[in-house]
Amino acid sequence: MATTSANGTNLFDDTSATAEAEAAEAARQLLGTLGMKCEDDSTRDTPRRLAKALLELTEGTTREPRRHLQVTFPPVGRPSLIIAADISFTSVCEHHMLPFTGQATVAYLPSPGAEIVGISKLARIVHEYAARPQMQERIGEQVVESLTECLDTQGAGCMLRASHACMTLRGARAHGAQVTTEHLRGVFQTDSVLRNQLIGAMASR
């Protein structure tokens, strides 16, 4: 299947087409077992589409999101809180392989004199950590851990709010329910003013 180069781009070898074909055949068997034979013009190609969709939704497994934090820029003035709010994301629940979608708010406070990253990179790391079989809680932890370890910060935070198909479409069928998770490091754990700014940025959306 796909492998990853040093800079995080996908490298596809000759086995990728074979892997997709094998996944499509497995999907055909699964759907057939569930009573969907996929034999007419409308459904004959459904197994391939299903396999391709899952490969697309989980393409983050072949990427290293932290590469986006390697290019930095000189600071401007005194350290100020940087918040990127309303970052839409889609992921797949690793327990049921059903999608969950939502918004993330990501923030960090650079240390005095520390360089900063381009603001689009905050969205990119959310998207790539989400593009894996995942848990919402893990995405937030991975984002703040990456910011803390790759940048010189006084603290980092990530809040996510999402609707999970595994909870709204099946099981509890809690239609309209959303799950909010909060992940904090450094000053966001100790400074209530900064924490409230992060919470306020999420709540205002």
PDB file of C-alpha atoms in Angstrom:
ATOM      1  CA  MET A   1       0.000   0.000   0.000  1.00  0.00           C
ATOM      2  CA  ALA A   2       1.042   3.613   0.300  1.00  0.00           C
ATOM      3  CA  THR A   3       4.221   4.455   2.155  1.00  0.00           C
ATOM      4  CA  THR A   4       5.496   7.799   3.352  1.00  0.00           C
ATOM      5  CA  SER A   5       8.611   9.712   2.393  1.00  0.00           C
ATOM      6  CA  ALA A   6      10.737  11.737   4.794  1.00  0.00           C
ATOM      7  CA  ASN A   7       8.704  14.879   4.120  1.00  0.00           C
ATOM      8  CA  GLY A   8       5.408  13.101   4.641  1.00  0.00           C
ATOM      9  CA  THR A   9       4.217  12.819   1.030  1.00  0.00           C
ATOM     10  CA  ASN A  10       2.635   9.641  -0.229  1.00  0.00           C
ATOM     11  CA  LEU A  11       4.675   7.216  -2.279  1.00  0.00           C
ATOM     12  CA  PHE A  12       2.574   4.631  -4.123  1.00  0.00           C
ATOM     13  CA  ASP A  13       4.240   1.451  -5.310  1.00  0.00           C
ATOM     14  CA  ASP A  14       2.868  -1.203  -7.645  1.00  0.00           C
ATOM     15  CA  THR A  15       1.105  -2.958  -4.762  1.00  0.00           C
ATOM     16  CA  SER A  16      -1.348  -0.090  -4.128  1.00  0.00           C
ATOM     17  CA  ALA A  17      -3.703  -1.083  -6.954  1.00  0.00           C
ATOM     18  CA  THR A  18      -3.579  -4.683  -5.775  1.00  0.00           C
ATOM     19  CA  ALA A  19      -4.380  -3.638  -2.214  1.00  0.00           C
ATOM     20  CA  GLU A  20      -7.366  -1.585  -3.385  1.00  0.00           C
ATOM     21  CA  ALA A  21      -8.616  -4.518  -5.452  1.00  0.00           C
ATOM     22  CA  GLU A  22      -8.252  -6.875  -2.489  1.00  0.00           C
ATOM     23  CA  ALA A  23     -10.105  -4.427  -0.243  1.00  0.00           C
ATOM     24  CA  ALA A  24     -12.896  -4.154  -2.830  1.00  0.00           C
ATOM     25  CA  GLU A  25     -13.234  -7.927  -2.985  1.00  0.00           C
ATOM     26  CA  ALA A  26     -13.367  -8.128   0.810  1.00  0.00           C
ATOM     27  CA  ALA A  27     -16.050  -5.417   0.769  1.00  0.00           C
ATOM     28  CA  ARG A  28     -18.005  -7.421  -1.797  1.00  0.00           C
ATOM     29  CA  GLN A  29     -17.938 -10.469   0.464  1.00  0.00           C
ATOM     30  CA  LEU A  30     -18.973  -8.410   3.494  1.00  0.00           C
ATOM     31  CA  LEU A  31     -21.866  -6.756   1.686  1.00  0.00           C
ATOM     32  CA  GLY A  32     -22.949 -10.093   0.265  1.00  0.00           C
ATOM     33  CA  THR A  33     -23.001 -11.641   3.719  1.00  0.00           C
ATOM     34  CA  LEU A  34     -25.220  -8.757   4.835  1.00  0.00           C
ATOM     35  CA  GLY A  35     -27.649  -9.489   1.992  1.00  0.00           C
ATOM     36  CA  MET A  36     -26.462  -6.939  -0.587  1.00  0.00           C
ATOM     37  CA  LYS A  37     -25.301  -9.002  -3.546  1.00  0.00           C
ATOM     38  CA  CYS A  38     -24.058  -6.069  -5.660  1.00  0.00           C
ATOM     39  CA  GLU A  39     -25.055  -7.714  -8.936  1.00  0.00           C
ATOM     40  CA  ASP A  40     -27.101  -5.040 -10.749  1.00  0.00           C
ATOM     41  CA  ASP A  41     -25.961  -1.947 -12.640  1.00  0.00           C
ATOM     42  CA  SER A  42     -26.519   0.318  -9.623  1.00  0.00           C
ATOM     43  CA  THR A  43     -24.554  -1.693  -7.049  1.00  0.00           C
ATOM     44  CA  ARG A  44     -22.047  -3.734  -9.066  1.00  0.00           C
ATOM     45  CA  ASP A  45     -19.289  -1.191  -8.388  1.00  0.00           C
ATOM     46  CA  THR A  46     -20.336  -0.425  -4.810  1.00  0.00           C
ATOM     47  CA  PRO A  47     -17.626  -2.604  -3.171  1.00  0.00           C
ATOM     48  CA  ARG A  48     -14.895  -0.724  -5.040  1.00  0.00           C
ATOM     49  CA  ARG A  49     -16.450   2.612  -4.123  1.00  0.00           C
ATOM     50  CA  LEU A  50     -16.652   1.570  -0.472  1.00  0.00           C
ATOM     51  CA  ALA A  51     -13.015   0.477  -0.423  1.00  0.00           C
ATOM     52  CA  LYS A  52     -11.908   3.691  -2.154  1.00  0.00           C
ATOM     53  CA  ALA A  53     -13.932   5.857   0.245  1.00  0.00           C
ATOM     54  CA  LEU A  54     -12.386   4.180   3.293  1.00  0.00           C
ATOM     55  CA  LEU A  55      -8.901   4.557   1.834  1.00  0.00           C
ATOM     56  CA  GLU A  56      -9.586   8.269   1.312  1.00  0.00           C
ATOM     57  CA  LEU A  57     -11.003   8.768   4.811  1.00  0.00           C
ATOM     58  CA  THR A  58      -7.974   7.074   6.369  1.00  0.00           C
ATOM     59  CA  GLU A  59      -5.231   8.521   4.156  1.00  0.00           C
ATOM     60  CA  GLY A  60      -3.705  10.184   7.219  1.00  0.00           C
ATOM     61  CA  THR A  61      -2.221   6.816   8.187  1.00  0.00           C
ATOM     62  CA  THR A  62       0.416   7.394   5.504  1.00  0.00           C
ATOM     63  CA  ARG A  63       1.359  10.915   6.638  1.00  0.00           C
ATOM     64  CA  GLU A  64       3.307  12.558   9.441  1.00  0.00           C
ATOM     65  CA  PRO A  65       1.367  15.660  10.568  1.00  0.00           C
ATOM     66  CA  ARG A  66       4.294  17.040  12.560  1.00  0.00           C
ATOM     67  CA  ARG A  67       6.101  17.925   9.345  1.00  0.00           C
ATOM     68  CA  HIS A  68       3.826  20.962   9.105  1.00  0.00           C
ATOM     69  CA  LEU A  69       5.416  22.378  12.253  1.00  0.00           C
ATOM     70  CA  GLN A  70       8.967  22.249  10.909  1.00  0.00           C
ATOM     71  CA  VAL A  71       8.784  25.560   8.996  1.00  0.00           C
ATOM     72  CA  THR A  72       8.640  28.513  11.383  1.00  0.00           C
ATOM     73  CA  PHE A  73       8.771  32.310  11.228  1.00  0.00           C
ATOM     74  CA  PRO A  74      10.319  35.008  13.454  1.00  0.00           C
ATOM     75  CA  PRO A  75       8.081  36.327  16.230  1.00  0.00           C
ATOM     76  CA  VAL A  76       6.353  39.694  15.979  1.00  0.00           C
ATOM     77  CA  GLY A  77       6.559  41.668  19.214  1.00  0.00           C
ATOM     78  CA  ARG A  78       5.662  40.132  22.560  1.00  0.00           C
ATOM     79  CA  PRO A  79       4.219  36.599  22.690  1.00  0.00           C
ATOM     80  CA  SER A  80       0.482  36.643  22.098  1.00  0.00           C
ATOM     81  CA  LEU A  81      -2.117  33.925  22.187  1.00  0.00           C
ATOM     82  CA  ILE A  82      -2.686  32.314  18.784  1.00  0.00           C
ATOM     83  CA  ILE A  83      -6.083  30.679  18.231  1.00  0.00           C
ATOM     84  CA  ALA A  84      -7.426  28.962  15.117  1.00  0.00           C
ATOM     85  CA  ALA A  85     -11.150  28.336  15.573  1.00  0.00           C
ATOM     86  CA  ASP A  86     -13.879  26.563  13.628  1.00  0.00           C
ATOM     87  CA  ILE A  87     -11.580  24.041  11.918  1.00  0.00           C
ATOM     88  CA  SER A  88     -13.929  21.513  10.325  1.00  0.00           C
ATOM     89  CA  PHE A  89     -12.758  17.909  10.309  1.00  0.00           C
ATOM     90  CA  THR A  90     -13.981  14.425   9.415  1.00  0.00           C
ATOM     91  CA  SER A  91     -12.719  11.219  10.938  1.00  0.00           C
ATOM     92  CA  VAL A  92     -13.706   7.553  11.198  1.00  0.00           C
ATOM     93  CA  CYS A  93     -14.503   5.894  14.500  1.00  0.00           C
ATOM     94  CA  GLU A  94     -12.045   3.048  14.983  1.00  0.00           C
ATOM     95  CA  HIS A  95     -14.657   1.004  16.862  1.00  0.00           C
ATOM     96  CA  HIS A  96     -17.370   0.951  14.188  1.00  0.00           C
ATOM     97  CA  MET A  97     -15.693   2.465  11.095  1.00  0.00           C
ATOM     98  CA  LEU A  98     -18.472   5.051  10.948  1.00  0.00           C
ATOM     99  CA  PRO A  99     -17.713   8.757  10.397  1.00  0.00           C
ATOM    100  CA  PHE A 100     -17.739  11.543  12.937  1.00  0.00           C
ATOM    101  CA  THR A 101     -17.566  15.177  11.930  1.00  0.00           C
ATOM    102  CA  GLY A 102     -17.083  18.391  13.841  1.00  0.00           C
ATOM    103  CA  GLN A 103     -15.044  21.495  14.541  1.00  0.00           C
ATOM    104  CA  ALA A 104     -11.778  22.001  16.359  1.00  0.00           C
ATOM    105  CA  THR A 105     -10.311  25.038  18.078  1.00  0.00           C
ATOM    106  CA  VAL A 106      -6.528  24.991  18.445  1.00  0.00           C
ATOM    107  CA  ALA A 107      -4.424  27.470  20.433  1.00  0.00           C
ATOM    108  CA  TYR A 108      -0.886  27.957  21.664  1.00  0.00           C
ATOM    109  CA  LEU A 109       1.089  30.630  23.467  1.00  0.00           C
ATOM    110  CA  PRO A 110       4.685  30.958  22.185  1.00  0.00           C
ATOM    111  CA  SER A 111       7.509  31.360  24.661  1.00  0.00           C
ATOM    112  CA  PRO A 112       9.221  34.792  24.680  1.00  0.00           C
ATOM    113  CA  GLY A 113      11.343  35.084  21.538  1.00  0.00           C
ATOM    114  CA  ALA A 114      10.135  31.767  20.112  1.00  0.00           C
ATOM    115  CA  GLU A 115       9.328  31.381  16.433  1.00  0.00           C
ATOM    116  CA  ILE A 116       5.773  30.687  15.266  1.00  0.00           C
ATOM    117  CA  VAL A 117       4.192  28.563  12.532  1.00  0.00           C
ATOM    118  CA  GLY A 118       1.873  29.613   9.745  1.00  0.00           C
ATOM    119  CA  ILE A 119      -1.702  29.573  10.981  1.00  0.00           C
ATOM    120  CA  SER A 120      -2.836  27.195   8.221  1.00  0.00           C
ATOM    121  CA  LYS A 121      -0.574  24.536   9.743  1.00  0.00           C
ATOM    122  CA  LEU A 122      -2.853  24.322  12.774  1.00  0.00           C
ATOM    123  CA  ALA A 123      -5.688  23.239  10.508  1.00  0.00           C
ATOM    124  CA  ARG A 124      -3.468  20.841   8.599  1.00  0.00           C
ATOM    125  CA  ILE A 125      -2.371  18.891  11.666  1.00  0.00           C
ATOM    126  CA  VAL A 126      -5.998  18.555  12.793  1.00  0.00           C
ATOM    127  CA  HIS A 127      -7.025  17.269   9.364  1.00  0.00           C
ATOM    128  CA  GLU A 128      -4.222  14.735   9.121  1.00  0.00           C
ATOM    129  CA  TYR A 129      -4.585  13.348  12.627  1.00  0.00           C
ATOM    130  CA  ALA A 130      -8.326  13.066  11.967  1.00  0.00           C
ATOM    131  CA  ALA A 131      -7.797  11.193   8.687  1.00  0.00           C
ATOM    132  CA  ARG A 132      -7.189   7.877  10.436  1.00  0.00           C
ATOM    133  CA  PRO A 133      -9.278   5.295  12.264  1.00  0.00           C
ATOM    134  CA  GLN A 134      -9.541   7.418  15.395  1.00  0.00           C
ATOM    135  CA  MET A 135     -11.023   8.408  18.716  1.00  0.00           C
ATOM    136  CA  GLN A 136     -11.974  12.055  19.227  1.00  0.00           C
ATOM    137  CA  GLU A 137     -10.028  12.141  22.476  1.00  0.00           C
ATOM    138  CA  ARG A 138      -6.863  10.942  20.770  1.00  0.00           C
ATOM    139  CA  ILE A 139      -7.000  13.607  18.049  1.00  0.00           C
ATOM    140  CA  GLY A 140      -6.945  16.386  20.645  1.00  0.00           C
ATOM    141  CA  GLU A 141      -4.110  14.763  22.565  1.00  0.00           C
ATOM    142  CA  GLN A 142      -2.051  14.300  19.403  1.00  0.00           C
ATOM    143  CA  VAL A 143      -2.537  17.917  18.371  1.00  0.00           C
ATOM    144  CA  VAL A 144      -1.457  19.438  21.697  1.00  0.00           C
ATOM    145  CA  GLU A 145       1.396  16.962  22.074  1.00  0.00           C
ATOM    146  CA  SER A 146       2.699  17.908  18.622  1.00  0.00           C
ATOM    147  CA  LEU A 147       2.518  21.633  19.356  1.00  0.00           C
ATOM    148  CA  THR A 148       4.217  21.181  22.723  1.00  0.00           C
ATOM    149  CA  GLU A 149       7.026  18.972  21.445  1.00  0.00           C
ATOM    150  CA  CYS A 150       7.692  20.645  18.084  1.00  0.00           C
ATOM    151  CA  LEU A 151       7.395  24.305  19.085  1.00  0.00           C
ATOM    152  CA  ASP A 152       8.750  26.379  21.958  1.00  0.00           C
ATOM    153  CA  THR A 153       5.503  27.157  23.759  1.00  0.00           C
ATOM    154  CA  GLN A 154       4.257  28.157  27.181  1.00  0.00           C
ATOM    155  CA  GLY A 155       1.230  25.990  26.576  1.00  0.00           C
ATOM    156  CA  ALA A 156      -1.144  24.541  23.988  1.00  0.00           C
ATOM    157  CA  GLY A 157      -4.788  23.587  23.872  1.00  0.00           C
ATOM    158  CA  CYS A 158      -7.274  21.880  21.605  1.00  0.00           C
ATOM    159  CA  MET A 159     -11.039  21.597  21.941  1.00  0.00           C
ATOM    160  CA  LEU A 160     -13.158  19.454  19.648  1.00  0.00           C
ATOM    161  CA  ARG A 161     -16.901  19.160  19.224  1.00  0.00           C
ATOM    162  CA  ALA A 162     -18.235  16.419  16.970  1.00  0.00           C
ATOM    163  CA  SER A 163     -21.279  14.379  16.037  1.00  0.00           C
ATOM    164  CA  HIS A 164     -20.636  10.614  15.913  1.00  0.00           C
ATOM    165  CA  ALA A 165     -22.632   8.454  13.523  1.00  0.00           C
ATOM    166  CA  CYS A 166     -21.978   5.441  15.747  1.00  0.00           C
ATOM    167  CA  MET A 167     -24.030   7.201  18.441  1.00  0.00           C
ATOM    168  CA  THR A 168     -26.592   9.108  16.364  1.00  0.00           C
ATOM    169  CA  LEU A 169     -27.460   6.559  13.636  1.00  0.00           C
ATOM    170  CA  ARG A 170     -27.255   3.301  15.597  1.00  0.00           C
ATOM    171  CA  GLY A 171     -27.053   2.093  19.171  1.00  0.00           C
ATOM    172  CA  ALA A 172     -28.335   4.895  21.388  1.00  0.00           C
ATOM    173  CA  ARG A 173     -29.681   6.770  18.316  1.00  0.00           C
ATOM    174  CA  ALA A 174     -29.041  10.034  20.140  1.00  0.00           C
ATOM    175  CA  HIS A 175     -29.971  12.228  17.188  1.00  0.00           C
ATOM    176  CA  GLY A 176     -28.327  15.635  17.324  1.00  0.00           C
ATOM    177  CA  ALA A 177     -25.996  14.720  20.206  1.00  0.00           C
ATOM    178  CA  GLN A 178     -22.462  16.141  20.132  1.00  0.00           C
ATOM    179  CA  VAL A 179     -19.363  15.255  22.091  1.00  0.00           C
ATOM    180  CA  THR A 180     -16.951  17.927  23.336  1.00  0.00           C
ATOM    181  CA  THR A 181     -13.408  17.154  24.479  1.00  0.00           C
ATOM    182  CA  GLU A 182     -10.832  19.500  26.008  1.00  0.00           C
ATOM    183  CA  HIS A 183      -7.080  18.941  25.884  1.00  0.00           C
ATOM    184  CA  LEU A 184      -4.700  21.327  27.660  1.00  0.00           C
ATOM    185  CA  ARG A 185      -0.975  21.676  28.298  1.00  0.00           C
ATOM    186  CA  GLY A 186       1.168  24.179  30.189  1.00  0.00           C
ATOM    187  CA  VAL A 187      -0.337  27.558  31.016  1.00  0.00           C
ATOM    188  CA  PHE A 188      -3.750  26.510  29.726  1.00  0.00           C
ATOM    189  CA  GLN A 189      -3.933  24.172  32.698  1.00  0.00           C
ATOM    190  CA  THR A 190      -3.003  26.832  35.244  1.00  0.00           C
ATOM    191  CA  ASP A 191      -4.208  30.160  33.817  1.00  0.00           C
ATOM    192  CA  SER A 192      -7.998  30.422  33.935  1.00  0.00           C
ATOM    193  CA  VAL A 193      -8.008  33.541  31.737  1.00  0.00           C
ATOM    194  CA  LEU A 194      -6.236  31.764  28.866  1.00  0.00           C
ATOM    195  CA  ARG A 195      -8.363  28.663  29.314  1.00  0.00           C
ATOM    196  CA  ASN A 196     -11.528  30.753  29.179  1.00  0.00           C
ATOM    197  CA  GLN A 197     -10.305  32.433  25.988  1.00  0.00           C
ATOM    198  CA  LEU A 198      -9.944  29.029  24.393  1.00  0.00           C
ATOM    199  CA  ILE A 199     -13.346  27.889  25.637  1.00  0.00           C
ATOM    200  CA  GLY A 200     -14.892  31.175  24.491  1.00  0.00           C
ATOM    201  CA  ALA A 201     -13.460  30.798  20.995  1.00  0.00           C
ATOM    202  CA  MET A 202     -15.114  27.380  20.712  1.00  0.00           C
ATOM    203  CA  ALA A 203     -18.386  28.474  22.310  1.00  0.00           C
ATOM    204  CA  SER A 204     -18.788  31.477  20.029  1.00  0.00           C
ATOM    205  CA  ARG A 205     -18.974  29.259  16.968  1.00  0.00           C
TER     206      ARG A 205
END
